[in-house]
Amino acid sequence: MTRPRPRVPSDRSATWRGGRRGAGAESGQALAEYVAVVGLLLLVIAVVIVAVRPVGTDIGAELVCAVEQVGEPGAPEECVTEVEGTGSDDEGGDDRYSPPTGDCEDDVTFGKVNLDEEYQSHVVQIDCVWYPVKTICASSELPDGWFDRDEDDRVYLEDEIVEFVDCVTDGHGDPKDDPEDESCVNSLPTSEEFDEDGPPKVQVGCKELPVPKGCEAQWEAYKDAPAGKERAGKSGDLANCISKVYGAIEPECVVSSSSHVDSENISFLFVRWGSSNGMLIEQLGDGRIRVHILKGGEQGGGVTFDSAISFDVAGMTGYSMDKTYEFTDMKKAQEWIDWYKEYDKVAGKMNNDCTPSSEHWGKMCTPSGEGDELALEEPEHHELSEGEGSSKKVRFSGGLSASTEFGPAEIEGSVEGGYEGEVSVDETLYSDGATTVSYTSTDIGGFLIGASIGGGKPFAGDKKECKKKDSDESKCGLGGAGAGSGGMEWTGTTQVEVNRNPDGSLLNVILRMDDQVLTTLANAGIDIEATLPRGFSVGGGWERTNQDGKASVREMILDFGQFPELEDTLGPKIDELFPLDDEGRLKKDDVEIDAGDYAEGGSLYEEIDDHANVRELRYDVERSSDDGHLGVDLMGLNLFEAEWTSVDEKRDLKDSTFEVTDVNGKKQKVSPAPACKAVDFEPDEGYYADDFSDPPTRNKNPEHDLGAEYFDNESPRYTEDGPYPGTDYDGDVPGDKDDLVHSLVDEYSEAFPDTNILVVKDFENFSFEHVEGLEHLATVDGVDVIAIDKGTVKNKGDGGWTNWGFTGEYEREGDKTVHFSPQPGGGGLCTVDNAQVGLFDGDRVGDPPLVMAATSSSGGSKGGGSKNGHC
């Protein structure tokens, strides 16, 4: 599975920091931020601060304060602090530096370069070479009195501002294999002369990268700028764009993984049941560790479903539940895994009077309290996603008949005319609201779904040749390079995956095939190079690796951030293949693929062939398994039978390539793929949580909905005596539930005015998604009072005042869904466009300053209506 990436914005973002946004974000080359001054507003702020600040004050800190206080009363004067320091009180600010020499080898000269009508970039000349100024250098190492000097007078002797010089120049060196090499980690596209007629490729950090599609404006500005000061001003902007685009278009890269699956199937007379449980541990190219807890499908009533969990390079198949955790290092991951092993042993432990078949006979088994105790001890963790998978019968009809002068090309599964078979239909919900849906198959079904995407003819041979009026029909359809082989056994895994942003817009489409699929097609007489998309052709670099201990997968990645115009043309087709309900959830039972419904031309296949980036991953694989069997027969009748299997697999990335479309529309290849050898991931504040995450276990499923968070109502904060614990209310407790909910909403909103208040009667009938600041305040006569800063609450039971009530900042969606926002001035983190305000704080430096707008929270709807909150 692949974590969705943030789409590449169309507006200018003058800086970008490598790493990830909380749960999710870019894993491209990390860069320092570079200072950009925006418009008149920041200039006015700087002038005011310079006019009123004492000499020696920390200018960087003042600017951070000033920008954060934009729109607040008293700003920016209240940001000025009396700090004693060196320097003179004379007008003009004598900073006591020696006069410059006039030689660029000895002098350090500051300047600015216009990026466009709004933006300017700070640059500095050191040893006759121009550099953009890193944010950290501007905030902590600027020479004393820098703001006091006129712009034309900002020239200093290099040996008198060594700390600033070192800050700017550190990490500017030649490319190295290690992306963390301190000698090159901050390198930028050169500000000097370069070969403008060569392929668009520049150094960003320790890597030389093709300038990707999506950075055309920055590339043209950089290329057209004169060498020296002007080009230096454009280089930081170009580097930021390159990092951002690569982070968006390339999925996470798994560099090593280990998996373990225990599978058990038991039958008694004509009833059978079973389960599979697995753990997959993955290490990503940026050092993060992902731990997947998986459960397989159930069996029973004489009907067998696919319950085996399998891991392969094209994805995980056959699971019914996947909860994924993420950690910044193996030590943290191991600490959580050790806890989980203990929790798994006891959570959902059955009482002595329960048997393995009890659940299937409808008998309820009470969990052991030991699991509840362990739940309180769960180590820090980051919940990344939850997924559900199910086996699905899919019918594919039309568009498959293919014959050549050599005879029919056939594969087992009735390729000619149609196909009906099983695929794994998976849906994953991420903690930030992004989603993934996919079809994965280890038989021809997955391949045919991929073929369906192609339009009228699945993977139709030589497209240009087939469109000619006098085309050679032998080169169309499934065309072959030799005689077709009927009844070929299918091997390998195919996966079609669609990722969406939190707002529901398309992020990318990924088509994967492993080497065994390609071998199967080749053995069936299909000319791979003539019939498959570019990324899977021999010309694209594919080689057979069907050997013991080897595995490879190729991925075609169509990114809608790089090609936003394709969302309008391909979106309807994707919506047909992956139908969604009103809440954006996959309708797994509504898929039926009919190739005859799709006209040729403008197909997803053709767009993939023309626009997609291609990644190839090659692994060394070690696999071992243990099997067992126990059976009891009586006069030929099978009374009891048990089978169990334990499988372990380890894989390590051997090499990788990433073929990207550059700004000239050409294909350039990078090795290793950037995400497979990236700078270390740095988590945002709040990345880890220590509350109970409710992971699935062998005998117990999570007690919350897919994508929702787990909270219990067993531990209210206030339990002291009094009618309404935690408040000053001393009246009577209403006996009528309607009146009680009304009263609780009123009293607790008054006692806790800085947060939203939710009152619910039946806690288990409510689910919570993307929640911050939730706290169970009290329970009164069986009714729970909850404080919540932000998040979505869904009522799965009955509505009305009898069952719930709420007040605060919220928007109501329908009758039973409420989206809470932070109260103005309350405890919630107030953000605008997912970015916090700041100039030198490392967040979106160079974007227009974001103004915090406070609004009144008086009035307020309670239990109904709509009230929009604002930051």
PDB file of N, CA, C and O in Angstrom, residues 741-742 745-746 757-759 795 799-808 810 812 814-816 818 820 860-866:
ATOM      1  N   VAL A 741     -30.111  16.468  28.937  1.00  0.00           N
ATOM      2  CA  VAL A 741     -29.125  16.792  27.896  1.00  0.00           C
ATOM      3  C   VAL A 741     -29.051  18.303  27.713  1.00  0.00           C
ATOM      4  O   VAL A 741     -27.954  18.876  27.628  1.00  0.00           O
ATOM      5  N   HIS A 742     -30.215  18.975  27.661  1.00  0.00           N
ATOM      6  CA  HIS A 742     -30.245  20.434  27.559  1.00  0.00           C
ATOM      7  C   HIS A 742     -29.448  21.064  28.698  1.00  0.00           C
ATOM      8  O   HIS A 742     -28.605  21.947  28.503  1.00  0.00           O
ATOM      9  N   VAL A 745     -25.581  20.474  28.496  1.00  0.00           N
ATOM     10  CA  VAL A 745     -24.978  21.321  27.466  1.00  0.00           C
ATOM     11  C   VAL A 745     -24.799  22.745  27.978  1.00  0.00           C
ATOM     12  O   VAL A 745     -23.737  23.366  27.825  1.00  0.00           O
ATOM     13  N   ASP A 746     -25.840  23.289  28.619  1.00  0.00           N
ATOM     14  CA  ASP A 746     -25.780  24.672  29.112  1.00  0.00           C
ATOM     15  C   ASP A 746     -24.719  24.832  30.195  1.00  0.00           C
ATOM     16  O   ASP A 746     -23.889  25.753  30.143  1.00  0.00           O
ATOM     17  N   ILE A 757     -18.583  21.453  23.522  1.00  0.00           N
ATOM     18  CA  ILE A 757     -19.187  20.493  24.440  1.00  0.00           C
ATOM     19  C   ILE A 757     -20.126  19.568  23.661  1.00  0.00           C
ATOM     20  O   ILE A 757     -20.977  20.020  22.891  1.00  0.00           O
ATOM     21  N   LEU A 758     -19.950  18.269  23.884  1.00  0.00           N
ATOM     22  CA  LEU A 758     -20.800  17.241  23.286  1.00  0.00           C
ATOM     23  C   LEU A 758     -21.357  16.386  24.417  1.00  0.00           C
ATOM     24  O   LEU A 758     -20.620  15.918  25.283  1.00  0.00           O
ATOM     25  N   VAL A 759     -22.667  16.175  24.420  1.00  0.00           N
ATOM     26  CA  VAL A 759     -23.324  15.350  25.427  1.00  0.00           C
ATOM     27  C   VAL A 759     -24.008  14.190  24.709  1.00  0.00           C
ATOM     28  O   VAL A 759     -24.790  14.406  23.772  1.00  0.00           O
ATOM     29  N   ASN A 795     -23.169  10.289  14.742  1.00  0.00           N
ATOM     30  CA  ASN A 795     -24.153   9.601  15.566  1.00  0.00           C
ATOM     31  C   ASN A 795     -24.701   8.421  14.769  1.00  0.00           C
ATOM     32  O   ASN A 795     -25.366   8.602  13.749  1.00  0.00           O
ATOM     33  N   GLY A 799     -31.368  10.183  16.753  1.00  0.00           N
ATOM     34  CA  GLY A 799     -31.092  11.585  17.004  1.00  0.00           C
ATOM     35  C   GLY A 799     -32.010  12.152  18.078  1.00  0.00           C
ATOM     36  O   GLY A 799     -32.631  11.414  18.848  1.00  0.00           O
ATOM     37  N   GLY A 800     -32.079  13.466  18.122  1.00  0.00           N
ATOM     38  CA  GLY A 800     -32.960  14.124  19.077  1.00  0.00           C
ATOM     39  C   GLY A 800     -32.276  14.401  20.395  1.00  0.00           C
ATOM     40  O   GLY A 800     -31.264  13.809  20.740  1.00  0.00           O
ATOM     41  N   TRP A 801     -32.869  15.358  21.150  1.00  0.00           N
ATOM     42  CA  TRP A 801     -32.294  15.780  22.425  1.00  0.00           C
ATOM     43  C   TRP A 801     -32.204  14.634  23.418  1.00  0.00           C
ATOM     44  O   TRP A 801     -31.384  14.660  24.334  1.00  0.00           O
ATOM     45  N   THR A 802     -33.011  13.616  23.272  1.00  0.00           N
ATOM     46  CA  THR A 802     -32.943  12.486  24.193  1.00  0.00           C
ATOM     47  C   THR A 802     -31.593  11.786  24.113  1.00  0.00           C
ATOM     48  O   THR A 802     -31.127  11.214  25.089  1.00  0.00           O
ATOM     49  N   ASN A 803     -30.965  11.843  22.941  1.00  0.00           N
ATOM     50  CA  ASN A 803     -29.760  11.042  22.697  1.00  0.00           C
ATOM     51  C   ASN A 803     -28.475  11.858  22.607  1.00  0.00           C
ATOM     52  O   ASN A 803     -27.407  11.317  22.865  1.00  0.00           O
ATOM     53  N   TRP A 804     -28.575  13.153  22.246  1.00  0.00           N
ATOM     54  CA  TRP A 804     -27.348  13.939  22.192  1.00  0.00           C
ATOM     55  C   TRP A 804     -27.650  15.426  22.100  1.00  0.00           C
ATOM     56  O   TRP A 804     -28.770  15.835  21.761  1.00  0.00           O
ATOM     57  N   GLY A 805     -26.630  16.219  22.406  1.00  0.00           N
ATOM     58  CA  GLY A 805     -26.692  17.665  22.266  1.00  0.00           C
ATOM     59  C   GLY A 805     -25.273  18.201  22.201  1.00  0.00           C
ATOM     60  O   GLY A 805     -24.325  17.548  22.647  1.00  0.00           O
ATOM     61  N   PHE A 806     -25.096  19.388  21.631  1.00  0.00           N
ATOM     62  CA  PHE A 806     -23.744  19.926  21.477  1.00  0.00           C
ATOM     63  C   PHE A 806     -23.812  21.426  21.299  1.00  0.00           C
ATOM     64  O   PHE A 806     -24.848  21.987  20.907  1.00  0.00           O
ATOM     65  N   THR A 807     -22.689  22.080  21.576  1.00  0.00           N
ATOM     66  CA  THR A 807     -22.597  23.518  21.384  1.00  0.00           C
ATOM     67  C   THR A 807     -21.150  23.887  21.141  1.00  0.00           C
ATOM     68  O   THR A 807     -20.234  23.137  21.485  1.00  0.00           O
ATOM     69  N   GLY A 808     -20.921  25.036  20.538  1.00  0.00           N
ATOM     70  CA  GLY A 808     -19.558  25.488  20.251  1.00  0.00           C
ATOM     71  C   GLY A 808     -19.414  25.938  18.830  1.00  0.00           C
ATOM     72  O   GLY A 808     -20.346  26.489  18.227  1.00  0.00           O
ATOM     73  N   TYR A 810     -19.025  24.758  15.134  1.00  0.00           N
ATOM     74  CA  TYR A 810     -19.220  23.534  14.374  1.00  0.00           C
ATOM     75  C   TYR A 810     -19.977  23.804  13.088  1.00  0.00           C
ATOM     76  O   TYR A 810     -20.599  24.853  12.908  1.00  0.00           O
ATOM     77  N   ARG A 812     -22.721  21.448  10.713  1.00  0.00           N
ATOM     78  CA  ARG A 812     -23.507  20.214  10.746  1.00  0.00           C
ATOM     79  C   ARG A 812     -23.700  19.698   9.326  1.00  0.00           C
ATOM     80  O   ARG A 812     -24.065  20.445   8.425  1.00  0.00           O
ATOM     81  N   GLY A 814     -25.869  17.016   7.412  1.00  0.00           N
ATOM     82  CA  GLY A 814     -27.004  16.125   7.577  1.00  0.00           C
ATOM     83  C   GLY A 814     -27.506  16.136   9.017  1.00  0.00           C
ATOM     84  O   GLY A 814     -27.292  17.079   9.774  1.00  0.00           O
ATOM     85  N   ASP A 815     -28.176  15.064   9.401  1.00  0.00           N
ATOM     86  CA  ASP A 815     -28.783  15.001  10.730  1.00  0.00           C
ATOM     87  C   ASP A 815     -27.837  14.455  11.787  1.00  0.00           C
ATOM     88  O   ASP A 815     -28.020  14.736  12.979  1.00  0.00           O
ATOM     89  N   LYS A 816     -26.801  13.689  11.386  1.00  0.00           N
ATOM     90  CA  LYS A 816     -26.060  12.936  12.391  1.00  0.00           C
ATOM     91  C   LYS A 816     -24.547  13.071  12.289  1.00  0.00           C
ATOM     92  O   LYS A 816     -23.809  12.255  12.847  1.00  0.00           O
ATOM     93  N   VAL A 818     -21.355  15.958  12.736  1.00  0.00           N
ATOM     94  CA  VAL A 818     -20.982  17.296  13.181  1.00  0.00           C
ATOM     95  C   VAL A 818     -19.471  17.444  13.069  1.00  0.00           C
ATOM     96  O   VAL A 818     -18.714  16.575  13.520  1.00  0.00           O
ATOM     97  N   PHE A 820     -16.539  19.732  14.336  1.00  0.00           N
ATOM     98  CA  PHE A 820     -16.183  20.747  15.312  1.00  0.00           C
ATOM     99  C   PHE A 820     -14.899  21.451  14.902  1.00  0.00           C
ATOM    100  O   PHE A 820     -13.957  20.828  14.412  1.00  0.00           O
ATOM    101  N   GLY A 860     -24.652  30.760  19.423  1.00  0.00           N
ATOM    102  CA  GLY A 860     -24.369  29.328  19.471  1.00  0.00           C
ATOM    103  C   GLY A 860     -25.620  28.489  19.351  1.00  0.00           C
ATOM    104  O   GLY A 860     -26.583  28.678  20.062  1.00  0.00           O
ATOM    105  N   SER A 861     -25.592  27.522  18.423  1.00  0.00           N
ATOM    106  CA  SER A 861     -26.687  26.564  18.315  1.00  0.00           C
ATOM    107  C   SER A 861     -26.395  25.393  19.232  1.00  0.00           C
ATOM    108  O   SER A 861     -25.257  25.019  19.412  1.00  0.00           O
ATOM    109  N   LYS A 862     -27.390  24.809  19.790  1.00  0.00           N
ATOM    110  CA  LYS A 862     -27.219  23.695  20.708  1.00  0.00           C
ATOM    111  C   LYS A 862     -28.088  22.539  20.236  1.00  0.00           C
ATOM    112  O   LYS A 862     -29.300  22.627  20.257  1.00  0.00           O
ATOM    113  N   GLY A 863     -27.418  21.471  19.819  1.00  0.00           N
ATOM    114  CA  GLY A 863     -28.145  20.281  19.404  1.00  0.00           C
ATOM    115  C   GLY A 863     -28.717  20.369  18.010  1.00  0.00           C
ATOM    116  O   GLY A 863     -29.368  19.444  17.563  1.00  0.00           O
ATOM    117  N   GLY A 864     -28.497  21.433  17.280  1.00  0.00           N
ATOM    118  CA  GLY A 864     -29.017  21.515  15.930  1.00  0.00           C
ATOM    119  C   GLY A 864     -28.569  22.783  15.264  1.00  0.00           C
ATOM    120  O   GLY A 864     -27.868  23.591  15.836  1.00  0.00           O
ATOM    121  N   GLY A 865     -28.937  22.966  14.006  1.00  0.00           N
ATOM    122  CA  GLY A 865     -28.542  24.170  13.285  1.00  0.00           C
ATOM    123  C   GLY A 865     -27.103  24.117  12.858  1.00  0.00           C
ATOM    124  O   GLY A 865     -26.491  23.081  12.780  1.00  0.00           O
ATOM    125  N   SER A 866     -26.531  25.279  12.591  1.00  0.00           N
ATOM    126  CA  SER A 866     -25.149  25.340  12.131  1.00  0.00           C
ATOM    127  C   SER A 866     -24.511  26.596  12.642  1.00  0.00           C
ATOM    128  O   SER A 866     -25.110  27.661  12.663  1.00  0.00           O
TER     129      SER A 866
END
